[in-house]
Amino acid sequence: MRLRLVVISGSGDILEEEVDALYVDTSEGPVGILPGHDLYMAALKKEGTFSLDRMGSRRKFLYQGGLLDVRKDKTLLLVNAFRPAAG
């Protein structure tokens, strides 16, 4: 079972993937989201990171502001901007 993740930026960039886990910096602290997670909503930090785990590999991204919305059918990250982290 995988988590359907959709990341949408204010400039129209979209990342849509099936992942094993999502780790994201919220305004309340870091959060890990796994498949089957309860409904959840949180504001994101002004600037932070999110990481995607898939098949033993982790990809890290930087983001600017936004909202995390965990739903039954998908998890949304609505951000002002995002880009892959260096290294």
PDB file of C-alpha atoms in Angstrom:
ATOM      1  CA  MET A   1       0.000   0.000   0.000  1.00  0.00           C
ATOM      2  CA  ARG A   2       1.341   3.406  -0.974  1.00  0.00           C
ATOM      3  CA  LEU A   3       0.459   7.005  -0.243  1.00  0.00           C
ATOM      4  CA  ARG A   4      -0.773   9.115  -3.166  1.00  0.00           C
ATOM      5  CA  LEU A   5       1.008  12.468  -2.845  1.00  0.00           C
ATOM      6  CA  VAL A   6       0.203  15.590  -4.843  1.00  0.00           C
ATOM      7  CA  VAL A   7       2.391  18.691  -4.438  1.00  0.00           C
ATOM      8  CA  ILE A   8       1.096  21.875  -6.082  1.00  0.00           C
ATOM      9  CA  SER A   9       2.867  25.238  -6.095  1.00  0.00           C
ATOM     10  CA  GLY A  10       1.440  28.709  -6.574  1.00  0.00           C
ATOM     11  CA  SER A  11       3.325  28.957  -9.887  1.00  0.00           C
ATOM     12  CA  GLY A  12       1.614  25.811 -11.209  1.00  0.00           C
ATOM     13  CA  ASP A  13       4.403  23.266 -10.671  1.00  0.00           C
ATOM     14  CA  ILE A  14       2.973  19.843  -9.859  1.00  0.00           C
ATOM     15  CA  LEU A  15       4.576  16.702  -8.465  1.00  0.00           C
ATOM     16  CA  GLU A  16       2.353  13.630  -8.224  1.00  0.00           C
ATOM     17  CA  GLU A  17       3.736  10.315  -6.958  1.00  0.00           C
ATOM     18  CA  GLU A  18       2.909   7.141  -5.071  1.00  0.00           C
ATOM     19  CA  VAL A  19       5.264   7.051  -2.061  1.00  0.00           C
ATOM     20  CA  ASP A  20       5.919   4.849   0.972  1.00  0.00           C
ATOM     21  CA  ALA A  21       6.211   7.824   3.354  1.00  0.00           C
ATOM     22  CA  LEU A  22       6.218  11.617   3.480  1.00  0.00           C
ATOM     23  CA  TYR A  23       8.159  13.649   6.036  1.00  0.00           C
ATOM     24  CA  VAL A  24       7.428  17.371   6.201  1.00  0.00           C
ATOM     25  CA  ASP A  25       8.234  20.361   8.423  1.00  0.00           C
ATOM     26  CA  THR A  26       4.999  21.873   9.745  1.00  0.00           C
ATOM     27  CA  SER A  27       4.582  24.990  11.853  1.00  0.00           C
ATOM     28  CA  GLU A  28       4.149  22.653  14.858  1.00  0.00           C
ATOM     29  CA  GLY A  29       7.239  20.541  14.099  1.00  0.00           C
ATOM     30  CA  PRO A  30       8.222  17.644  11.820  1.00  0.00           C
ATOM     31  CA  VAL A  31       5.508  15.155  10.820  1.00  0.00           C
ATOM     32  CA  GLY A  32       5.680  11.733   9.176  1.00  0.00           C
ATOM     33  CA  ILE A  33       2.773  10.545   7.040  1.00  0.00           C
ATOM     34  CA  LEU A  34       2.371   6.875   6.139  1.00  0.00           C
ATOM     35  CA  PRO A  35      -0.328   5.146   4.065  1.00  0.00           C
ATOM     36  CA  GLY A  36      -3.582   4.886   6.033  1.00  0.00           C
ATOM     37  CA  HIS A  37      -2.833   7.972   8.160  1.00  0.00           C
ATOM     38  CA  ASP A  38      -5.839   9.612   9.823  1.00  0.00           C
ATOM     39  CA  LEU A  39      -7.252  12.801   8.319  1.00  0.00           C
ATOM     40  CA  TYR A  40      -4.937  15.663   9.210  1.00  0.00           C
ATOM     41  CA  MET A  41      -4.333  19.288   8.281  1.00  0.00           C
ATOM     42  CA  ALA A  42      -1.437  21.561   9.262  1.00  0.00           C
ATOM     43  CA  ALA A  43       0.159  24.835   8.260  1.00  0.00           C
ATOM     44  CA  LEU A  44       3.704  24.503   6.968  1.00  0.00           C
ATOM     45  CA  LYS A  45       6.704  26.498   8.125  1.00  0.00           C
ATOM     46  CA  LYS A  46       7.565  29.652   6.170  1.00  0.00           C
ATOM     47  CA  GLU A  47      10.492  27.722   4.709  1.00  0.00           C
ATOM     48  CA  GLY A  48      11.223  24.058   5.229  1.00  0.00           C
ATOM     49  CA  THR A  49      11.774  20.644   3.712  1.00  0.00           C
ATOM     50  CA  PHE A  50       9.774  17.619   2.745  1.00  0.00           C
ATOM     51  CA  SER A  51      11.124  14.173   1.938  1.00  0.00           C
ATOM     52  CA  LEU A  52       9.618  11.344  -0.068  1.00  0.00           C
ATOM     53  CA  ASP A  53      10.513   7.718   0.652  1.00  0.00           C
ATOM     54  CA  ARG A  54       9.940   5.215  -2.104  1.00  0.00           C
ATOM     55  CA  MET A  55      11.355   1.707  -2.372  1.00  0.00           C
ATOM     56  CA  GLY A  56      14.220   2.417   0.027  1.00  0.00           C
ATOM     57  CA  SER A  57      15.205   5.695  -1.632  1.00  0.00           C
ATOM     58  CA  ARG A  58      14.681   9.181  -0.177  1.00  0.00           C
ATOM     59  CA  ARG A  59      14.300  12.410  -2.171  1.00  0.00           C
ATOM     60  CA  LYS A  60      14.403  15.749  -0.378  1.00  0.00           C
ATOM     61  CA  PHE A  61      12.805  19.038  -1.447  1.00  0.00           C
ATOM     62  CA  LEU A  62      12.836  22.610  -0.174  1.00  0.00           C
ATOM     63  CA  TYR A  63       9.562  24.517   0.005  1.00  0.00           C
ATOM     64  CA  GLN A  64       8.229  27.966   0.841  1.00  0.00           C
ATOM     65  CA  GLY A  65       5.076  28.234   2.961  1.00  0.00           C
ATOM     66  CA  GLY A  66       1.830  26.387   2.516  1.00  0.00           C
ATOM     67  CA  LEU A  67      -0.517  23.748   3.846  1.00  0.00           C
ATOM     68  CA  LEU A  68      -0.531  19.966   4.385  1.00  0.00           C
ATOM     69  CA  ASP A  69      -3.889  18.239   3.850  1.00  0.00           C
ATOM     70  CA  VAL A  70      -4.068  14.465   4.481  1.00  0.00           C
ATOM     71  CA  ARG A  71      -7.241  12.967   3.020  1.00  0.00           C
ATOM     72  CA  LYS A  72      -8.457   9.384   2.683  1.00  0.00           C
ATOM     73  CA  ASP A  73      -7.631   9.147  -1.033  1.00  0.00           C
ATOM     74  CA  LYS A  74      -4.559  11.424  -1.259  1.00  0.00           C
ATOM     75  CA  THR A  75      -2.227  13.747   0.588  1.00  0.00           C
ATOM     76  CA  LEU A  76      -1.866  17.310  -0.660  1.00  0.00           C
ATOM     77  CA  LEU A  77       1.002  19.727  -0.123  1.00  0.00           C
ATOM     78  CA  LEU A  78      -0.060  23.176  -1.294  1.00  0.00           C
ATOM     79  CA  VAL A  79       3.037  25.395  -1.295  1.00  0.00           C
ATOM     80  CA  ASN A  80       4.152  28.738  -2.654  1.00  0.00           C
ATOM     81  CA  ALA A  81       7.191  27.127  -4.313  1.00  0.00           C
ATOM     82  CA  PHE A  82       9.274  23.940  -4.139  1.00  0.00           C
ATOM     83  CA  ARG A  83      12.475  22.564  -5.638  1.00  0.00           C
ATOM     84  CA  PRO A  84      14.764  19.570  -5.148  1.00  0.00           C
ATOM     85  CA  ALA A  85      17.323  20.034  -2.368  1.00  0.00           C
ATOM     86  CA  ALA A  86      20.976  19.953  -3.395  1.00  0.00           C
ATOM     87  CA  GLY A  87      22.906  16.803  -2.547  1.00  0.00           C
TER      88      GLY A  87
END
